[in-house]
Amino acid sequence: MTLALRVPEELSARVPAEQRGPGLDRDAVRLLVSRGTEVAHHTFAELPRLLRAGDLLVVNTSATLAAAVDGWVGHARVVVHFSTRGDDGRWAVELREPDGRGTTRARAGGPAGSEVCLPAGVRLVLEEPLGGRSERLWWARVDGPGIPGLLREHGRPIRYAYTERDQPLSVYQTVFALPSADGAGSAEMPSAARPFTARLVAELVSRGVQFAPVTLHTGVASAEAHEPPYPERFAVPEASARLIGAAKAGGGRVLAVGTTAVRAVESAVDADGAVRARAGWTELVVTPERGVRVVDGLLTGLHEPEASHLLMLEAVAGRAAVERGYRAALQGRYLWHEFGDLHLVLP
């Protein structure tokens, strides 16, 4: 799906909400609410009053990694974005060039056999493009100490040019994030959950809204190349599968917090339409043709008009609703990207 919209540069959220003024918290963002083609404007702090007892929010517990590390290819400086760890110990990585302003720009990938020198004696050897669909991400063999330790000691959060400055890793962790025992996590923050605070979660629970945790470790964003999502590791626990089933049976709405939560839940649906406990890799791409089988609504950030995420929104809400919502967001001067405003799509 491509929308004929241009997002002005000034609508990029350059800093987190809590840094925009005294007394602000993460929930000090705006919330566009779509019900079909009708839209309404709210603040995120109003979310508890927009939901109802029996609703279930599916949240991603993946922690964000400090996934950007400086390195060298020969005499050339590069920044390595660590995306996904494979079952064979290799990592899917993207090599980018420093842009002189503290962020990076795209760089041609490969070729096979290229060596990347990193801190702590770690060396990467690029072996093959990921999936063979483009040469932006490559599978790399790791020589030297483990990558989780390298990221803890020498990594920083992935940052793009529309943001103002580097931020500590804590800024990129959601209230739902749980560190994995094996050091796995997301290359980029599951950002739809960022505006939630402990206070807001408590208020939702007090009003009868439930939470079902799932995990999907997301790789680097693909908006630049307009690529479909790559395979990602996910897990839907037994307890969450039961909560989803109970909510559906009781007439509650299953609302996914972020496109990652949609991908995880929809990857765990059996032929009979029930969600089962499941873990592994998902290659599912949710499109209007495939549709959604479990999710009734979606809380998500605002994505670039050509991002593959919009196909998922169209699958949940329909094309007319997505187009109306995005035009309203532009007219209302909503802020885009991971520190920006939110869009709640309700049935």
Coordinates of N, CA and C in Angstrom, one line a residue, residues 11 106 141 147 158 163 202 225 243 251 281 299 335 338:
L11 N 7.5 17.4 11.1 CA 6.6 16.5 11.8 C 7.3 15.3 12.3
A106 N 22.8 5.2 4.3 CA 22.8 3.9 3.7 C 24.2 3.7 3.0
R141 N 29.3 -14.1 9.9 CA 29.9 -15.1 10.9 C 30.7 -14.2 11.9
I147 N 28.5 -11.5 20.9 CA 27.9 -10.2 20.5 C 27.1 -9.6 21.7
I158 N 20.2 2.2 18.0 CA 20.2 2.7 16.6 C 19.4 4.0 16.6
T163 N 16.2 12.3 14.4 CA 16.2 12.6 15.9 C 17.3 13.6 16.2
A202 N -1.6 0.7 35.5 CA -2.4 0.4 36.7 C -3.9 0.9 36.5
A225 N 14.1 0.9 2.2 CA 14.1 0.1 1.0 C 12.7 -0.3 0.7
L243 N -5.6 -16.3 27.5 CA -6.2 -15.0 27.7 C -6.9 -14.5 26.5
G251 N -16.5 -11.8 24.4 CA -17.0 -10.6 23.7 C -16.1 -9.4 23.8
W281 N 10.4 -19.1 14.6 CA 10.6 -18.0 13.6 C 9.3 -17.8 12.8
L299 N -3.1 -0.5 18.2 CA -2.5 0.7 18.6 C -1.1 0.8 18.0
L335 N 2.9 14.0 15.2 CA 4.3 13.7 15.1 C 4.6 12.3 14.8
E338 N 9.4 7.0 16.2 CA 9.3 6.2 17.5 C 9.1 7.1 18.7

